[in-house]
XYZ file of C-alpha atoms in Angstrom:
675
model
C 8.706 -48.985 -15.830
C 9.304 -50.402 -12.523
C 11.008 -53.215 -11.497
C 9.955 -55.508 -8.249
C 12.691 -54.403 -5.473
C 14.115 -57.766 -4.767
C 14.251 -59.312 -7.783
C 17.341 -61.137 -8.339
C 18.533 -59.488 -12.130
C 17.020 -56.378 -10.333
C 16.432 -55.837 -14.598
C 13.073 -58.033 -15.867
C 10.146 -55.503 -16.051
C 7.382 -56.400 -13.722
C 4.499 -53.330 -14.369
C 4.388 -50.621 -16.783
C 3.027 -47.353 -14.966
C 0.726 -46.224 -17.997
C -1.222 -44.372 -15.517
C 1.381 -42.139 -15.184
C 1.653 -38.619 -17.989
C 5.102 -38.483 -17.565
C 6.899 -42.479 -16.928
C 9.274 -41.847 -19.921
C 10.764 -39.360 -16.848
C 10.754 -42.072 -14.453
C 13.532 -44.669 -16.194
C 16.787 -42.708 -17.065
C 19.721 -44.464 -18.938
C 20.756 -48.137 -17.118
C 19.992 -47.508 -13.421
C 18.966 -50.102 -11.654
C 17.705 -48.005 -8.711
C 15.544 -45.423 -11.467
C 13.905 -48.239 -12.733
C 13.152 -49.517 -9.273
C 11.863 -46.773 -7.518
C 9.908 -43.698 -8.932
C 11.088 -40.538 -6.654
C 8.468 -38.041 -5.244
C 9.799 -34.809 -6.073
C 6.785 -32.355 -4.810
C 7.376 -33.085 -0.863
C 7.385 -31.644 2.145
C 8.794 -32.974 5.269
C 8.096 -32.531 9.006
C 11.693 -32.259 10.147
C 12.410 -31.268 14.341
C 12.408 -28.668 16.324
C 13.651 -28.051 19.659
C 13.319 -25.656 22.888
C 14.755 -25.833 26.435
C 12.295 -28.686 27.199
C 11.709 -30.643 24.186
C 11.579 -32.010 21.304
C 8.743 -32.236 18.412
C 8.356 -32.792 14.944
C 9.146 -35.786 13.288
C 11.562 -38.096 12.047
C 12.821 -41.543 9.915
C 15.320 -44.343 11.304
C 18.874 -43.509 10.282
C 18.483 -45.280 6.415
C 14.845 -44.105 5.616
C 11.489 -45.919 6.794
C 9.592 -48.226 4.608
C 6.080 -49.677 4.817
C 3.541 -51.065 2.423
C 0.877 -48.441 1.079
C -2.327 -48.141 2.428
C -4.805 -45.250 1.622
C -7.042 -43.931 4.710
C -9.731 -41.635 3.167
C -12.691 -41.939 5.871
C -11.977 -42.935 9.505
C -12.862 -46.995 9.395
C -10.077 -47.431 6.631
C -7.917 -46.984 10.044
C -8.658 -50.203 11.073
C -7.000 -52.056 8.264
C -4.020 -50.230 9.098
C -4.144 -50.464 13.215
C -5.364 -54.383 13.322
C -6.619 -56.369 10.406
C -4.044 -55.882 7.542
C -1.741 -58.693 7.633
C 1.521 -56.831 5.782
C 2.441 -54.634 8.362
C 4.033 -51.923 8.678
C 2.228 -49.988 6.694
C 2.838 -46.121 5.041
C -0.604 -44.488 5.475
C -1.577 -41.666 2.704
C -4.089 -39.954 4.404
C -6.339 -37.350 2.900
C -5.959 -33.894 4.142
C -9.769 -33.632 5.523
C -8.111 -36.417 7.979
C -5.157 -35.007 9.086
C -6.527 -34.563 13.342
C -4.993 -34.493 16.322
C -7.019 -37.373 17.188
C -6.258 -39.329 14.701
C -3.041 -38.917 14.643
C -2.640 -39.763 17.907
C -4.119 -43.156 16.894
C -1.182 -43.532 14.819
C 1.311 -42.587 17.237
C 0.375 -45.050 19.747
C 1.137 -47.971 16.320
C 4.270 -50.069 16.376
C 2.688 -50.799 12.845
C 3.130 -47.480 11.481
C 5.935 -46.148 9.721
C 5.205 -43.273 7.959
C 2.405 -41.195 6.798
C 2.482 -38.826 3.694
C -0.872 -36.562 3.829
C -2.163 -35.463 0.395
C -3.194 -31.636 1.384
C -6.886 -30.909 1.306
C -8.977 -29.046 -1.724
C -10.473 -27.072 -0.766
C -9.344 -25.864 2.643
C -10.842 -27.934 5.399
C -14.434 -26.075 6.403
C -14.059 -26.757 9.764
C -10.757 -25.086 10.001
C -7.292 -26.569 10.579
C -4.721 -25.102 13.396
C -1.719 -27.353 13.844
C -0.659 -24.494 16.548
C -1.207 -23.877 20.098
C -4.275 -22.643 21.808
C -1.817 -20.305 23.572
C 0.601 -19.095 20.845
C 3.672 -17.742 22.804
C 2.478 -18.973 26.098
C 4.883 -17.725 29.073
C 7.056 -15.476 26.451
C 4.889 -12.646 26.806
C 4.385 -9.904 29.284
C 1.527 -11.556 31.191
C 3.109 -13.729 34.126
C 3.097 -14.365 37.781
C 4.166 -10.979 38.352
C 2.060 -9.132 35.566
C -1.344 -9.363 35.166
C -1.071 -12.970 36.606
C -4.877 -13.506 35.485
C -4.427 -12.941 31.662
C -1.678 -15.493 31.548
C -1.382 -18.588 30.134
C -5.292 -17.512 27.960
C -6.644 -17.551 31.440
C -8.806 -14.808 30.339
C -9.063 -15.280 26.629
C -8.492 -18.470 24.230
C -6.775 -16.641 20.975
C -6.898 -19.798 18.887
C -9.580 -22.318 20.129
C -9.285 -24.278 16.866
C -5.194 -25.053 18.150
C -4.867 -28.812 17.834
C -1.245 -28.680 19.156
C -0.429 -31.274 16.296
C 2.917 -29.127 15.691
C 3.991 -29.530 18.971
C 3.871 -32.826 19.278
C 6.920 -35.384 18.929
C 6.447 -38.530 16.401
C 8.986 -41.242 16.002
C 8.234 -41.635 12.460
C 8.190 -39.459 9.437
C 5.601 -37.449 8.052
C 5.516 -35.829 4.774
C 3.226 -33.233 2.790
C 2.180 -34.539 -0.661
C 2.101 -31.118 -2.600
C 1.814 -32.283 -6.177
C -2.065 -33.587 -7.094
C 0.023 -35.830 -10.008
C 2.301 -37.763 -7.814
C -0.314 -37.923 -4.724
C -2.738 -39.623 -7.866
C 0.377 -42.194 -8.755
C 0.493 -43.553 -5.630
C -3.156 -44.233 -5.035
C -3.227 -45.618 -8.879
C -0.337 -47.869 -7.309
C -2.109 -48.393 -4.232
C -5.504 -49.351 -6.160
C -3.223 -51.970 -8.897
C -1.353 -53.905 -6.032
C -2.802 -53.250 -2.275
C -6.098 -53.206 -2.509
C -8.333 -56.118 -0.914
C -10.527 -57.257 -3.599
C -13.912 -59.331 -2.276
C -12.373 -59.347 1.325
C -9.213 -61.440 0.214
C -6.398 -60.204 1.431
C -3.907 -58.192 -1.509
C -0.975 -60.712 -2.802
C 2.516 -59.638 -3.170
C 3.864 -57.931 -4.950
C 2.711 -55.046 -3.182
C 3.209 -50.941 -3.654
C 5.540 -49.929 -0.949
C 6.613 -46.030 0.312
C 9.955 -45.286 1.672
C 10.147 -41.958 3.314
C 14.099 -40.543 4.516
C 14.451 -38.266 7.360
C 16.590 -38.934 10.210
C 17.078 -35.798 12.142
C 21.068 -35.228 14.308
C 19.547 -33.730 17.115
C 17.932 -35.493 19.945
C 16.446 -34.524 23.597
C 15.885 -30.832 23.601
C 18.272 -27.592 22.384
C 20.358 -27.850 25.274
C 21.987 -31.465 24.629
C 22.383 -30.131 20.865
C 23.650 -27.035 21.338
C 25.649 -28.652 24.315
C 26.461 -31.513 21.810
C 27.523 -28.628 18.832
C 30.120 -26.777 20.704
C 32.021 -29.964 22.196
C 32.255 -30.682 18.268
C 33.465 -27.436 17.622
C 35.700 -27.006 20.176
C 37.066 -30.671 19.808
C 36.905 -31.717 16.176
C 38.649 -31.254 13.169
C 35.624 -31.769 11.400
C 32.844 -30.560 13.557
C 29.387 -31.985 12.870
C 27.004 -29.570 14.517
C 23.455 -31.355 15.156
C 21.458 -28.302 15.644
C 21.389 -24.155 14.682
C 19.226 -21.802 16.182
C 15.816 -20.199 14.747
C 17.118 -17.096 13.534
C 16.967 -14.361 10.353
C 16.589 -10.682 10.360
C 14.480 -8.150 11.342
C 13.698 -4.792 9.030
C 13.710 -1.711 9.438
C 13.474 2.167 8.336
C 12.481 5.313 9.786
C 10.557 8.179 8.033
C 13.365 10.995 8.313
C 16.764 9.599 8.372
C 19.107 8.884 11.413
C 23.008 7.565 11.313
C 22.402 3.945 12.672
C 25.803 3.966 13.500
C 25.783 5.889 16.361
C 22.911 6.727 19.522
C 19.899 9.412 18.463
C 19.597 12.063 21.119
C 18.413 11.259 24.431
C 15.091 13.859 23.875
C 13.977 12.658 20.467
C 10.896 11.054 20.595
C 10.088 7.857 18.318
C 6.673 6.249 16.987
C 7.374 2.543 16.424
C 4.989 0.708 13.678
C 5.611 -2.861 14.177
C 4.377 -6.459 12.638
C 5.379 -9.691 11.819
C 6.604 -11.055 8.694
C 7.116 -15.020 9.695
C 4.546 -17.740 9.527
C 4.132 -21.113 10.277
C 2.989 -24.773 9.763
C 3.291 -28.468 10.577
C 5.712 -28.838 7.393
C 9.170 -27.678 6.981
C 9.190 -24.512 5.415
C 5.277 -24.377 4.226
C 3.683 -21.481 5.733
C 1.861 -19.189 3.197
C 0.777 -17.184 6.505
C -1.505 -14.818 4.408
C -4.096 -13.821 7.147
C -0.996 -14.526 10.145
C 1.611 -11.951 8.928
C 1.341 -11.317 5.141
C -1.939 -9.055 4.618
C -0.435 -7.481 8.046
C 3.019 -6.779 6.278
C 1.720 -5.844 2.908
C -0.885 -2.992 5.165
C 2.500 -1.722 7.204
C 4.549 -1.530 3.828
C 1.741 0.768 2.058
C 1.201 2.800 5.325
C 5.144 3.108 5.111
C 4.547 4.450 1.328
C 1.464 6.781 1.795
C 3.448 8.605 4.959
C 6.662 9.029 2.801
C 4.154 10.817 -0.057
C 3.071 13.540 2.573
C 5.518 16.400 1.960
C 5.934 17.545 5.215
C 7.051 14.454 7.231
C 10.362 15.180 7.388
C 9.456 18.358 9.663
C 7.152 15.919 11.970
C 8.006 16.678 15.327
C 8.510 13.324 15.977
C 10.015 10.317 13.798
C 8.326 7.092 12.727
C 10.112 3.478 13.142
C 8.709 1.225 10.866
C 9.643 -2.430 12.225
C 9.492 -6.082 10.800
C 10.047 -8.783 13.233
C 11.098 -12.155 11.911
C 10.865 -15.223 13.836
C 7.387 -13.928 16.203
C 6.274 -17.533 15.984
C 9.065 -18.751 18.243
C 8.470 -16.971 21.006
C 9.214 -13.649 20.016
C 12.696 -13.977 18.189
C 12.653 -10.961 16.614
C 11.568 -8.488 18.756
C 13.141 -9.893 22.024
C 16.471 -9.602 20.505
C 15.467 -5.893 19.492
C 14.236 -4.607 23.033
C 17.447 -6.555 24.375
C 19.412 -4.607 21.976
C 18.239 -1.817 23.035
C 18.848 -2.275 26.283
C 22.500 -2.995 25.772
C 22.849 0.333 23.936
C 23.583 -1.873 20.890
C 20.947 0.109 18.900
C 20.545 3.795 17.953
C 17.087 3.606 19.567
C 16.815 3.264 22.788
C 13.842 1.686 24.498
C 13.515 5.140 26.483
C 13.281 7.699 23.274
C 9.850 4.907 22.049
C 7.058 7.463 22.349
C 4.611 4.974 21.435
C 3.709 1.687 19.881
C 1.241 0.700 17.550
C 0.679 -3.011 16.058
C -1.045 -4.647 13.272
C -1.851 -7.932 13.888
C -3.554 -10.164 11.384
C -6.061 -7.939 9.631
C -7.333 -9.444 6.959
C -10.214 -10.838 7.909
C -12.549 -8.243 9.334
C -16.639 -8.840 10.297
C -18.457 -5.556 8.663
C -15.601 -3.560 8.543
C -14.854 -3.456 11.771
C -10.893 -3.220 12.957
C -10.168 -3.877 17.121
C -8.152 -1.700 18.771
C -6.556 -4.180 21.618
C -3.979 -1.938 24.688
C -3.514 -3.528 27.815
C -5.184 -3.318 31.000
C -2.306 -3.876 33.332
C -0.216 -0.815 31.884
C -3.177 1.755 31.719
C -3.311 1.597 35.373
C -0.305 4.012 35.566
C -1.884 7.315 35.731
C 1.420 8.290 32.752
C 0.211 6.017 30.465
C -3.711 5.951 30.805
C -3.845 8.940 28.852
C -0.931 8.833 26.353
C -3.092 5.360 25.317
C -6.079 7.750 25.396
C -4.770 9.789 22.547
C -3.231 6.697 20.474
C -6.491 5.489 20.376
C -8.280 9.072 19.433
C -5.964 9.181 16.514
C -6.460 5.968 15.146
C -10.453 6.308 15.591
C -10.437 10.035 14.063
C -8.607 8.930 11.079
C -10.716 6.405 10.663
C -13.919 8.937 9.817
C -14.412 8.762 6.086
C -13.028 5.403 5.829
C -14.818 2.077 5.075
C -12.978 0.512 8.380
C -14.812 0.650 11.436
C -12.586 1.039 14.719
C -13.501 -0.275 18.018
C -12.246 -0.530 21.519
C -11.327 -3.604 22.760
C -13.350 -3.317 26.770
C -10.148 -2.290 29.434
C -10.449 -5.704 30.933
C -9.307 -8.063 28.245
C -5.728 -8.237 27.937
C -3.351 -8.069 24.699
C -3.587 -10.502 21.792
C -0.153 -12.233 21.192
C 2.181 -9.443 19.654
C 5.533 -7.918 19.938
C 4.438 -5.194 21.411
C 4.631 -7.483 24.746
C 8.060 -7.716 24.631
C 8.448 -4.498 24.465
C 5.840 -3.933 27.617
C 8.195 -6.303 29.377
C 11.152 -4.240 29.403
C 9.176 -0.974 30.097
C 5.870 0.791 30.163
C 5.152 1.548 26.844
C 1.474 3.706 25.468
C 0.509 0.883 22.721
C -1.743 -0.789 20.485
C -2.291 -3.819 18.865
C -4.629 -4.022 15.550
C -6.381 -6.694 15.016
C -9.560 -7.941 12.479
C -10.283 -10.060 15.982
C -12.070 -9.334 19.411
C -11.585 -11.854 21.702
C -10.632 -15.420 19.611
C -8.544 -15.601 16.289
C -10.905 -15.164 13.336
C -8.045 -17.162 10.983
C -9.137 -20.516 11.064
C -6.333 -21.911 9.648
C -3.514 -20.239 11.781
C -0.040 -21.431 11.806
C -1.492 -23.716 8.675
C -0.724 -25.207 5.284
C -4.166 -23.648 4.172
C -3.464 -19.961 5.504
C -3.523 -18.906 1.656
C -4.497 -16.401 -0.229
C -7.671 -17.923 -0.802
C -8.015 -17.912 3.423
C -8.014 -13.599 2.848
C -10.692 -14.383 -0.242
C -8.427 -13.037 -3.173
C -9.787 -13.727 -6.226
C -9.146 -12.642 -9.725
C -10.880 -13.182 -12.738
C -10.098 -16.483 -14.902
C -8.040 -15.398 -18.252
C -5.457 -13.152 -16.702
C -1.656 -13.205 -18.049
C 0.580 -12.640 -14.949
C 0.959 -9.157 -15.700
C -2.568 -8.752 -15.770
C -2.637 -10.822 -12.608
C -0.072 -8.529 -10.669
C -2.168 -5.351 -11.351
C -5.599 -6.120 -10.503
C -7.335 -4.651 -7.881
C -8.620 -6.997 -5.635
C -11.262 -6.324 -2.700
C -9.121 -7.714 -0.363
C -6.048 -4.839 -1.644
C -8.635 -2.058 -1.180
C -9.805 -3.471 1.956
C -6.368 -3.110 3.795
C -5.487 -0.460 1.560
C -8.516 1.409 3.707
C -6.506 -0.265 6.869
C -3.300 1.910 5.487
C -4.905 4.324 5.083
C -6.107 5.097 8.480
C -3.207 3.908 10.111
C -1.039 6.440 8.078
C -2.993 9.344 8.753
C -2.807 8.519 12.782
C 0.799 8.185 12.250
C 0.992 11.537 11.102
C -0.979 13.034 13.724
C 0.813 10.992 16.993
C 4.086 12.123 15.271
C 2.759 15.458 15.169
C 1.378 16.451 12.268
C -1.153 19.612 12.249
C -2.000 19.443 7.905
C -5.162 18.239 6.142
C -4.830 14.068 6.337
C -7.485 13.823 3.264
C -4.657 13.102 1.241
C -2.965 10.692 2.798
C -3.770 7.649 0.866
C -2.595 3.638 0.882
C -2.708 2.993 -2.384
C -4.571 -0.126 -3.526
C -2.814 -0.663 -6.567
C 0.260 -0.847 -5.293
C -1.049 -3.700 -2.000
C -3.161 -5.773 -5.177
C 1.319 -6.508 -6.722
C 2.829 -6.859 -2.627
C -0.432 -9.604 -2.121
C 0.656 -11.318 -5.661
C 3.925 -11.104 -4.912
C 3.657 -12.514 -1.288
C 1.514 -14.939 -1.746
C 1.165 -15.921 -5.384
C 4.555 -15.624 -7.258
C 7.449 -14.038 -6.189
C 8.657 -13.905 -9.371
C 7.244 -11.213 -11.446
C 7.889 -8.051 -13.021
C 7.718 -5.913 -10.087
C 9.977 -7.685 -7.842
C 12.609 -8.643 -10.624
C 12.880 -4.556 -11.302
C 13.432 -3.524 -7.547
C 16.254 -6.170 -6.442
C 20.155 -6.290 -6.808
C 20.662 -8.413 -10.021
C 23.013 -11.216 -7.984
C 19.644 -11.635 -5.940
C 17.183 -12.908 -8.902
C 17.671 -16.464 -7.719
C 15.204 -15.402 -4.681
C 12.861 -14.849 -6.951
C 10.708 -18.636 -7.982
C 7.540 -19.621 -9.565
C 6.642 -21.482 -6.341
C 3.792 -20.130 -3.912
C 6.001 -18.173 -1.476
C 6.950 -19.091 2.306
C 7.547 -17.874 5.143
C 9.436 -19.865 7.589
C 12.322 -17.890 9.864
C 15.178 -20.023 8.549
C 19.628 -21.258 10.570
C 22.042 -19.067 9.146
C 21.096 -17.162 6.339
C 18.864 -14.595 5.673
C 15.395 -16.066 4.049
C 13.806 -14.538 0.880
C 10.615 -12.657 2.702
C 13.396 -10.874 4.872
C 15.154 -9.853 1.593
C 12.106 -8.948 0.202
C 10.618 -6.488 2.592
C 14.357 -5.448 2.863
C 13.994 -4.216 -1.359
C 9.949 -3.534 -1.310
C 10.733 -1.119 1.650
C 13.310 0.718 0.027
C 11.318 0.713 -3.685
C 8.598 1.958 -1.883
C 10.065 4.529 0.750
C 13.414 5.321 -1.183
C 14.705 7.902 -3.258
C 15.734 7.068 -6.706
C 19.248 9.240 -6.709
C 21.158 9.974 -9.889
C 24.569 7.347 -8.876
C 26.635 5.546 -11.018
C 26.946 2.032 -10.314
C 30.141 2.902 -8.826
C 29.330 5.371 -6.605
C 26.245 3.474 -5.569
C 27.690 0.446 -4.634
C 31.025 2.640 -2.299
C 28.976 5.961 -1.368
C 31.623 6.254 0.912
C 33.799 7.581 -1.972
C 31.006 10.363 -2.561
C 31.481 13.790 -1.436
C 27.753 13.629 -0.188
C 27.490 14.925 3.581
C 24.608 12.365 4.007
C 26.042 9.631 2.876
C 25.989 8.078 6.793
C 22.424 8.561 7.147
C 21.319 6.322 3.918
C 21.646 3.153 2.362
C 22.184 2.686 -1.264
C 21.597 -0.209 -3.302
C 21.787 -0.762 -6.938
C 19.014 -2.540 -8.493
C 18.303 -4.465 -11.920
C 15.335 -2.056 -12.845
C 12.608 -2.495 -15.085
C 13.046 -4.248 -18.975
C 14.061 -0.958 -21.411
C 10.851 -1.847 -23.981
C 13.147 -1.393 -26.930
C 15.554 -3.736 -25.763
C 16.183 -7.312 -23.217
C 18.285 -5.150 -21.543
C 17.148 -3.742 -18.001
C 17.798 -0.185 -16.611
C 19.678 -0.726 -13.344
C 19.567 2.538 -11.154
C 21.004 3.754 -7.544
C 17.961 3.607 -4.574
C 18.748 5.724 -1.245
C 16.784 4.843 1.217
C 16.919 4.272 6.071
C 16.490 0.337 5.585
C 18.479 -1.401 7.781
C 18.633 -5.185 8.873
C 19.445 -5.725 12.102
C 20.036 -9.340 13.936
C 16.442 -11.618 14.979
C 18.491 -13.912 16.735
C 17.355 -15.022 20.384
C 19.435 -13.654 22.970
C 19.602 -16.888 24.535
C 22.477 -18.064 22.199
C 24.358 -15.301 22.056
C 24.073 -15.753 26.462
C 24.687 -19.250 25.984
C 21.869 -19.764 28.257
C 20.448 -22.609 26.078
C 18.466 -23.322 29.383
C 16.699 -19.621 28.966
C 12.978 -19.434 30.545
C 13.391 -15.339 29.637
C 14.249 -15.893 25.551
C 13.439 -17.940 22.980
C 15.428 -21.612 23.034
C 14.140 -22.453 19.448
C 16.431 -24.861 17.192
C 15.710 -26.780 14.238
C 17.632 -30.216 14.039
C 20.158 -30.623 11.153
C 19.840 -33.838 8.368
C 21.522 -35.012 5.837
C 19.009 -36.574 3.451
C 15.112 -35.645 2.849
C 13.330 -37.823 0.224
C 10.242 -39.789 -0.680
C 9.886 -42.553 -2.900
C 7.467 -45.518 -3.932
C 8.091 -49.173 -5.279
C 7.025 -52.451 -5.728
C 7.775 -55.248 -2.969
C 8.350 -58.797 -4.313
C 7.413 -60.846 -1.132
C 7.802 -60.663 2.474
C 10.842 -62.927 2.684
C 12.915 -60.623 0.468
C 11.497 -57.709 1.810
C 13.077 -59.010 5.484
C 16.364 -59.762 3.466
C 16.695 -56.933 2.650
C 15.965 -54.760 5.327
C 18.654 -56.632 7.800
C 21.517 -56.678 4.777
C 20.763 -52.466 5.067
C 20.334 -52.065 8.757
C 16.895 -51.119 8.633
C 14.584 -50.427 12.098
C 11.355 -50.209 10.087
C 10.683 -51.855 6.690
């Protein structure tokens, strides 16, 4: 039940939303506000991000923005909100396939628009949709005026041709994503009942309106917001910081244990395997990243598991470090921090210890099973680097023999695609390769988009499966990625000096299926439940998992990658809970070489309790925070400077406006900038 906002009594029933199947949930007790408003609970806002030079994203006025709802289902519908409609400003409900740069720039330039709600498109737009940049992380990779200038700024290859840059625009009005089809239908029904022009006539009051709250505290750029925050911290007893650096943690482990609190021997050699674990889209914390991140780091995890099962890996001449970088979407936060720590002797492995580098980029959308091997043409001119790169490429190609993966080397005239490896090359010439499913531009038509979902990498399940059956169902995508993991694991074994038969090294397609399900569909599954600490079970939810880097705290993705890696590569040890939580108190001589974790285990089949156990692994976390903030170089051009604005209130709701006069009076009394 709703009443009209602005009625003197506030209690007279105006209409009943009998089209809402859960309408009783919108009227609680005697609260007038809850009789007037319908809250929209399944939404995601566009928020403000800032870097050294500018701000991007969206915001509302301090007390939210309000407008009459108009549904735009085709481009011609824009004429009403931009010129013809008599009740501006308008809140536009936009169909997902119309959410394009061209249309958004039209709305951006109009004073008749107070905000926007975007209905997610199902199925995903056939033409593709990428709100990212055509040249991701431009200026923060290795190519510059001093290093391969012909390759800088994507002059040679435009990696993301579908990138429209929409996520890097600055909008002065709020924009929300409608994630629930039922709520979208509620809004449309309210519009049809009250706002839809009939036979050319102008709709009369009461009109259906929407209010969006998303006021951002930070403005201008990171330099400005960090300076304001630091002044608050220095001089105020109750400081109100206005922005926070995007930061989290990298996850890493080694094939052979090392003492993470000291430095390895200068003559020891380490092969680094790397992937990113974060993604991004136009909307805050909507970052499924199936192709851009998840398929790659799942393949990486599967390769790590396969290698740890090889009997003689502890005897290999070279060590292998499995590295999962966080924040790479935002100018290589994680990899640049690790390189910085290595240079500053704050990491157990030095740059000089690195033998070679193998990175898994986007790998799920291969054409005819082809996986492309990318290398850096500039460093290959070095006579000492060239033969080492050739050895890397040869090991990969040899390892693909008999597998359903065909590796082909990209011509030496083409630069590296956007990759963490580029940040290492900025510091030192290192032989390395980047594996990707694209030869030139990305295969991924939904890069940095809300549509980069399980469907984008062709994950399909038979109908009627239970959650447990779905968890263990081996999809064709899982089989394909397991093949890639097998090739990578075999090549790494050879590169580390292994001489045994590699045919027995095999990634597990069932385990790949479990990881894809957990990281893309449902984290709250029986396997994830069994491998985490009991006090972390809040990590697991039934919503679609998202992989956006956070501020100040560990994000779910990082912690889950940490526990999955420990489960796949660690060993169950016969420790009590007390010994596992306090290994320093045990006589174990190797305790400094390992990390011990007490996990809650699977449910006992004969009871409702779980059977916990202790996992011994080499899995560690290290900061993924840009060095720019440690150095207080907020205007840095060397390191990422991305920050996220703080806010107090983010919500959305709809209601009826009684009349223009009452609406204006209400806006003035509530000091509204837009209504």
